[in-house]
mmCIF file of C-alpha atoms in Angstrom:
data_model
loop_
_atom_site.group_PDB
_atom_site.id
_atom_site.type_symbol
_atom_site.label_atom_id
_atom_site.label_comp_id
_atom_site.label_asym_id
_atom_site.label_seq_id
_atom_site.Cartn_x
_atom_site.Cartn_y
_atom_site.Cartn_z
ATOM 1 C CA UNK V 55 0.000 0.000 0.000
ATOM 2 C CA UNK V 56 1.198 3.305 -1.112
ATOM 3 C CA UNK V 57 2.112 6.245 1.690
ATOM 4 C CA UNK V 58 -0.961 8.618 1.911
ATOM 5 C CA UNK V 59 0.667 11.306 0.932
ATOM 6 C CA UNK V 60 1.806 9.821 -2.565
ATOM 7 C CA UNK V 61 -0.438 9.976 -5.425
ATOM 8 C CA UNK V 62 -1.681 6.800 -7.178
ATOM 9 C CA UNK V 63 -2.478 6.600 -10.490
ATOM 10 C CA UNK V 64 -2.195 9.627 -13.072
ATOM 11 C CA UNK V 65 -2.045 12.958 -12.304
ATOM 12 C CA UNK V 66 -2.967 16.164 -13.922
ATOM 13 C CA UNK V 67 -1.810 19.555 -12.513
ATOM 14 C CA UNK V 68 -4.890 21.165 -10.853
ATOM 15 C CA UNK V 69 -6.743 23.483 -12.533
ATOM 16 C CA UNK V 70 -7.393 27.044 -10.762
ATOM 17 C CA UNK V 71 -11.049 28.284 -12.040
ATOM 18 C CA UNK V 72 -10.589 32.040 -13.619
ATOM 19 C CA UNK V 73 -13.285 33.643 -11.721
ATOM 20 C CA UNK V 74 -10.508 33.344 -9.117
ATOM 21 C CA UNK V 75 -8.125 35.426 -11.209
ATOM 22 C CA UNK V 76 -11.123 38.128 -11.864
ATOM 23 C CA UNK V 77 -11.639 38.318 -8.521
ATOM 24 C CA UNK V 78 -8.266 39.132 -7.500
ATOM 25 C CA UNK V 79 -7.580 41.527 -10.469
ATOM 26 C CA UNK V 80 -11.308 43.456 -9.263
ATOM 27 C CA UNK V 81 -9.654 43.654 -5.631
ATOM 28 C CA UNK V 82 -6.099 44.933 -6.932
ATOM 29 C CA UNK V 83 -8.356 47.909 -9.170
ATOM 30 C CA UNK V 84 -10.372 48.477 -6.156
ATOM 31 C CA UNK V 85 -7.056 48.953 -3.692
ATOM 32 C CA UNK V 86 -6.166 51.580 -6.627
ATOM 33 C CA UNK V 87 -9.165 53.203 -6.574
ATOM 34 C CA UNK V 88 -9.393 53.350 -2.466
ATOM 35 C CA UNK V 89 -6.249 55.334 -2.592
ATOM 36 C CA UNK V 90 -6.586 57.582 -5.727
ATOM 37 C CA UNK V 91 -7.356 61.308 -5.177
ATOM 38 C CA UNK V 92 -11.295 62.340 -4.783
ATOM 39 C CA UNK V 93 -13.003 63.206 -7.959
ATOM 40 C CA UNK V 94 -14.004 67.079 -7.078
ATOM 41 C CA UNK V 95 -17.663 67.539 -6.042
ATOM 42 C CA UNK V 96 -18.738 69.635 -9.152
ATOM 43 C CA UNK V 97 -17.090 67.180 -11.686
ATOM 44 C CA UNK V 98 -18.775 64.092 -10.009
ATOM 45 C CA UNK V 99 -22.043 66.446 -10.408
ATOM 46 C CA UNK V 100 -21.389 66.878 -13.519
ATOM 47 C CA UNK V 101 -21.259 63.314 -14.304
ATOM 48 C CA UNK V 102 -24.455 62.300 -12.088
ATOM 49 C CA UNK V 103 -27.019 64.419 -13.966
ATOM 50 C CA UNK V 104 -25.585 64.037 -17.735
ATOM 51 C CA UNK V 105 -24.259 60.225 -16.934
ATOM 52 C CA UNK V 106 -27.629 59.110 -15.161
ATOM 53 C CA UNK V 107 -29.964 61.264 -17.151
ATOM 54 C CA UNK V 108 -33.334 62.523 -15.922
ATOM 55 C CA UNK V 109 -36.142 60.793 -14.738
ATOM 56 C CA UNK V 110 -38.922 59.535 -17.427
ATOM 57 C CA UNK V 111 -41.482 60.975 -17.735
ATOM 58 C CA UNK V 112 -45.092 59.262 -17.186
ATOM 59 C CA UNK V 113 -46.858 57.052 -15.138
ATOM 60 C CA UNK V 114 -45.316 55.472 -11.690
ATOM 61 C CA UNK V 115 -45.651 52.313 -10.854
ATOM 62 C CA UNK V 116 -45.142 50.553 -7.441
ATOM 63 C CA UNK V 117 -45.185 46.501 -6.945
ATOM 64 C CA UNK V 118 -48.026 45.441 -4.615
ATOM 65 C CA UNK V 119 -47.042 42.305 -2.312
ATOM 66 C CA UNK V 120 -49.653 41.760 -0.324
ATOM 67 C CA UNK V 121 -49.558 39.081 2.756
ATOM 68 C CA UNK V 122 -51.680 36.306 3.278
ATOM 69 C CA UNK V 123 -54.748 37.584 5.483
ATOM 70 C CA UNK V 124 -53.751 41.248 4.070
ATOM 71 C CA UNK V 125 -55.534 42.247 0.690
ATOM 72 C CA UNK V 126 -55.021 38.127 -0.370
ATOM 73 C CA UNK V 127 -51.295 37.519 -0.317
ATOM 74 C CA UNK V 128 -51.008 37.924 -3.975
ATOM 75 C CA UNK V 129 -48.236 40.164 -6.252
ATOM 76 C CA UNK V 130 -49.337 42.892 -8.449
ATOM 77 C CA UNK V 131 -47.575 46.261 -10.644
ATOM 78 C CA UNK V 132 -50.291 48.801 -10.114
ATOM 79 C CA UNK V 133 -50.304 52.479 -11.378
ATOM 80 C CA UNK V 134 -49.409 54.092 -8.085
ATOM 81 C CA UNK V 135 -52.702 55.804 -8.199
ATOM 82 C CA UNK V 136 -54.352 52.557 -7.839
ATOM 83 C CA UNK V 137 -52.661 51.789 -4.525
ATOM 84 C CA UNK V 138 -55.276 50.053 -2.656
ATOM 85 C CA UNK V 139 -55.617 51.453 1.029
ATOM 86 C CA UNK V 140 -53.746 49.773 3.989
ATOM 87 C CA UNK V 141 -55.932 46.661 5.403
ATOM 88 C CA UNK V 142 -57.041 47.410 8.898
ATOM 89 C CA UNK V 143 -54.524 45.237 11.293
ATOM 90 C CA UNK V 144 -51.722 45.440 8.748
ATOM 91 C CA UNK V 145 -48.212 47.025 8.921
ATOM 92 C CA UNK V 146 -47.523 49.031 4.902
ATOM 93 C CA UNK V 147 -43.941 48.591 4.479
ATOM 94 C CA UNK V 148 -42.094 50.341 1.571
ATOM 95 C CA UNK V 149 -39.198 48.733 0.530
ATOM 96 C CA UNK V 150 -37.117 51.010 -2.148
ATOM 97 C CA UNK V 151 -33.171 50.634 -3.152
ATOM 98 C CA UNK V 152 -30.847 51.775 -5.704
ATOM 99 C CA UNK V 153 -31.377 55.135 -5.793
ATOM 100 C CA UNK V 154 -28.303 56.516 -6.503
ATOM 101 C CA UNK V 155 -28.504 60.221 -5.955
ATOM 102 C CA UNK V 156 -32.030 60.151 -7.968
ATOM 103 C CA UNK V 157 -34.117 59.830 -4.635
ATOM 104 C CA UNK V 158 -36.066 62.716 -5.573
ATOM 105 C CA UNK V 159 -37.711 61.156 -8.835
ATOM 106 C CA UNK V 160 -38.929 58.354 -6.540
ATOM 107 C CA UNK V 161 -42.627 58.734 -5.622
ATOM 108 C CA UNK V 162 -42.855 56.928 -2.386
ATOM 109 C CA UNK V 163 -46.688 55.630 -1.833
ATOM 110 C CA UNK V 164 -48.163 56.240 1.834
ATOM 111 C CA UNK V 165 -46.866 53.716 4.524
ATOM 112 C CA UNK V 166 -46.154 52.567 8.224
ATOM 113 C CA UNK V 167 -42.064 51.940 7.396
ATOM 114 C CA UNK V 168 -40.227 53.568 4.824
ATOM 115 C CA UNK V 169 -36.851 50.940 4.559
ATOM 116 C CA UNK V 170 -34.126 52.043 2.019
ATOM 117 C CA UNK V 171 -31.741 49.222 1.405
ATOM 118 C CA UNK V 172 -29.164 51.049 0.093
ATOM 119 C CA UNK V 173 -27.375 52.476 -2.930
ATOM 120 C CA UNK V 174 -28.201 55.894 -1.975
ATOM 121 C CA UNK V 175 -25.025 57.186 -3.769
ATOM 122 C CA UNK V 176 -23.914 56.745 -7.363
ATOM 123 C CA UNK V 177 -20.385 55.923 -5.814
ATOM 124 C CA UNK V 178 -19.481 57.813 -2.747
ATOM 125 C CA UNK V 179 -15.944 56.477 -2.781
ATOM 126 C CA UNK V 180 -14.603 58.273 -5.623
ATOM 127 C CA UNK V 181 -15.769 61.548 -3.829
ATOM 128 C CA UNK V 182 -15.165 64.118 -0.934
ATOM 129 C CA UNK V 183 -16.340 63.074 2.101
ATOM 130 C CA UNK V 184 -18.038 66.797 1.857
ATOM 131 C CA UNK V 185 -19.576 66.119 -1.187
ATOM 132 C CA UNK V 186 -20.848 62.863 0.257
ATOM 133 C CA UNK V 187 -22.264 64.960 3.231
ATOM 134 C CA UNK V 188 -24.158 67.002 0.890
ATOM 135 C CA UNK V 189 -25.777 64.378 -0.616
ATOM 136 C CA UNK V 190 -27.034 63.082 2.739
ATOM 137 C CA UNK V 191 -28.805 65.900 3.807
ATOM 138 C CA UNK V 192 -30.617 66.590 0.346
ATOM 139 C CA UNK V 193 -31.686 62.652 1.238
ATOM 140 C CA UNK V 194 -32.529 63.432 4.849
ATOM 141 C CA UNK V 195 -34.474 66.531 3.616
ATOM 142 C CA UNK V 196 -36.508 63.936 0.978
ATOM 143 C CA UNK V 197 -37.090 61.660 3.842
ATOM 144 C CA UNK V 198 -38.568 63.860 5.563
ATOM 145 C CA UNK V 199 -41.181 64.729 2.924
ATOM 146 C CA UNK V 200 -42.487 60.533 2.534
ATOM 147 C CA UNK V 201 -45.780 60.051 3.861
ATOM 148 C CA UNK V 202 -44.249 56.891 5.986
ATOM 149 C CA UNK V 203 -44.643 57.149 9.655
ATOM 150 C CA UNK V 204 -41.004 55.991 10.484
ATOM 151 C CA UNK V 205 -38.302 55.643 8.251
ATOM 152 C CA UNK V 206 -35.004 53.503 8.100
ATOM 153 C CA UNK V 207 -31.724 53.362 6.057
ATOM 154 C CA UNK V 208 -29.347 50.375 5.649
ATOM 155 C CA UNK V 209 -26.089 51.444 3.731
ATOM 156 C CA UNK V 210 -25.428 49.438 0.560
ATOM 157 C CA UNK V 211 -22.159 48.638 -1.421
ATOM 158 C CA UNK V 212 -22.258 52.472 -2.745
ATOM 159 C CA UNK V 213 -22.676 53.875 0.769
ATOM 160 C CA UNK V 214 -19.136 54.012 1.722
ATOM 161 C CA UNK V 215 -19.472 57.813 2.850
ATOM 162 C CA UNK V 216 -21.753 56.700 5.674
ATOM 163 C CA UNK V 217 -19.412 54.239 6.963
ATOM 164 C CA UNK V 218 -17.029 56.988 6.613
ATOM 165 C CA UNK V 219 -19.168 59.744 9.374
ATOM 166 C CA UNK V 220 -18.060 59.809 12.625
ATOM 167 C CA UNK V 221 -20.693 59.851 15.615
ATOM 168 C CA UNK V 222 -21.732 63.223 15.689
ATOM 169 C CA UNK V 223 -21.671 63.363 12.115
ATOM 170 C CA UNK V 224 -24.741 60.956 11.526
ATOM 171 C CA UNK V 225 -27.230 63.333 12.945
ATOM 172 C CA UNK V 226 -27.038 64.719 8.757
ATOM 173 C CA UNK V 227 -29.467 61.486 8.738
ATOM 174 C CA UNK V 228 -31.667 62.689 11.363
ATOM 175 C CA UNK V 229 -35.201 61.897 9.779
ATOM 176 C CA UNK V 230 -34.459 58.172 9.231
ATOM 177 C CA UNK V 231 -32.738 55.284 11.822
ATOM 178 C CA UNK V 232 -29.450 54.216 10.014
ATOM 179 C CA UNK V 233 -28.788 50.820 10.749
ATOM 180 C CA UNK V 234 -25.300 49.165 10.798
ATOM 181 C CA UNK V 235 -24.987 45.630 12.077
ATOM 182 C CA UNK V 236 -27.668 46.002 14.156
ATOM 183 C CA UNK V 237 -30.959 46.153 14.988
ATOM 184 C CA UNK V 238 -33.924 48.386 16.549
ATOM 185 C CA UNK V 239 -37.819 48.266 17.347
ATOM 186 C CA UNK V 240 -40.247 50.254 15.364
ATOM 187 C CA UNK V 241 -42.909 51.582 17.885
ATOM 188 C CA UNK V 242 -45.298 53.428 16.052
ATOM 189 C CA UNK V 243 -45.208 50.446 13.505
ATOM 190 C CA UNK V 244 -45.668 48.563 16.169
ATOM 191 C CA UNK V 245 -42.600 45.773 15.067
#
């Protein structure tokens, strides 16, 4: 019987897969990127409205889930218009994402929770941290204009300037709860 730790039989060098090499090259590019200079605030702008374009025009639409024992438990697109009302009993949660500096074009239907899962920037880590800070309050102003009783923010892979405010600094987000590996209780929603 051979050794264990000799090979039997024929061997063929081991293959690597090459998602493994894309992911290393996408983490070398993003060290370079982490350490390049800011892009100035007016230039990234710049970019943002002629890059990203302008809202369309027409009719909104929001995507209905409704829960079992709430409205039927069934999925529907409806003109926003057509929203039905909130079932007596029932929590309206309004789930919206991806943003990305364009929060104002989003029409936000009436709710219990606003939650924002993230993407709130187009790419806060090629700009100023005061740029970044600017872009939070114009959001914290919106927020405060959705008919939602209580609203919360999770950061998404965008997001880096909010990882990047210090304590006192995330009062600029002081009509939502930010949340950050963690957790809280929603008392006029009653979760």
């Amino acid at each position: 019987m051979p050794p264990s730790d000799q090979l039997v039989g024929p061997h063929e060098p081991e293959k690597r897969p090459r998602h493994g090499c894309v992911r290393r090259v996408k983490g070398a590019l993003l060290q370079v990127v982490r350490y390049m200079p800011r892009v100035p605030g007016p230039i990234f702008d710049l970019y943002v409205s002629c890059g990203v374009g302008r809202a369309k025009s027409g009719e909104r639409f929001v995507d209905f889930v409704s829960m079992p024992g709430c409205a039927g438990g069934e999925v529907r697109r409806l003109p926003l218009g057509l929203l039905p009302p909130r079932a007596e009993g029932c929590v309206r949660i309004v789930v919206i994402s991806d943003t990305h500096e364009r929060h104002r074009d989003v029409a936000v239907p009436p709710g219990d929770v606003l939650l924002h899962c993230g993407d709130i920037f187009m790419s806060s880590s090629l700009t100023s941290l005061r740029r970044g800070r600017g872009v939070l309050r114009d959001f914290d102003s919106w927020l405060a204009t959705t008919p939602c009783r209580e609203r919360v923010v999770v950061g998404g892979n965008h997001d880096e300037a909010l990882a990047r405010l210090s304590g006192g600094d995330q009062s600029i987000l002081s009509s939502a709860t930010l949340l950050h590996d963690s957790s809280i209780t929603l008392p006029a929603a009653g979760l």
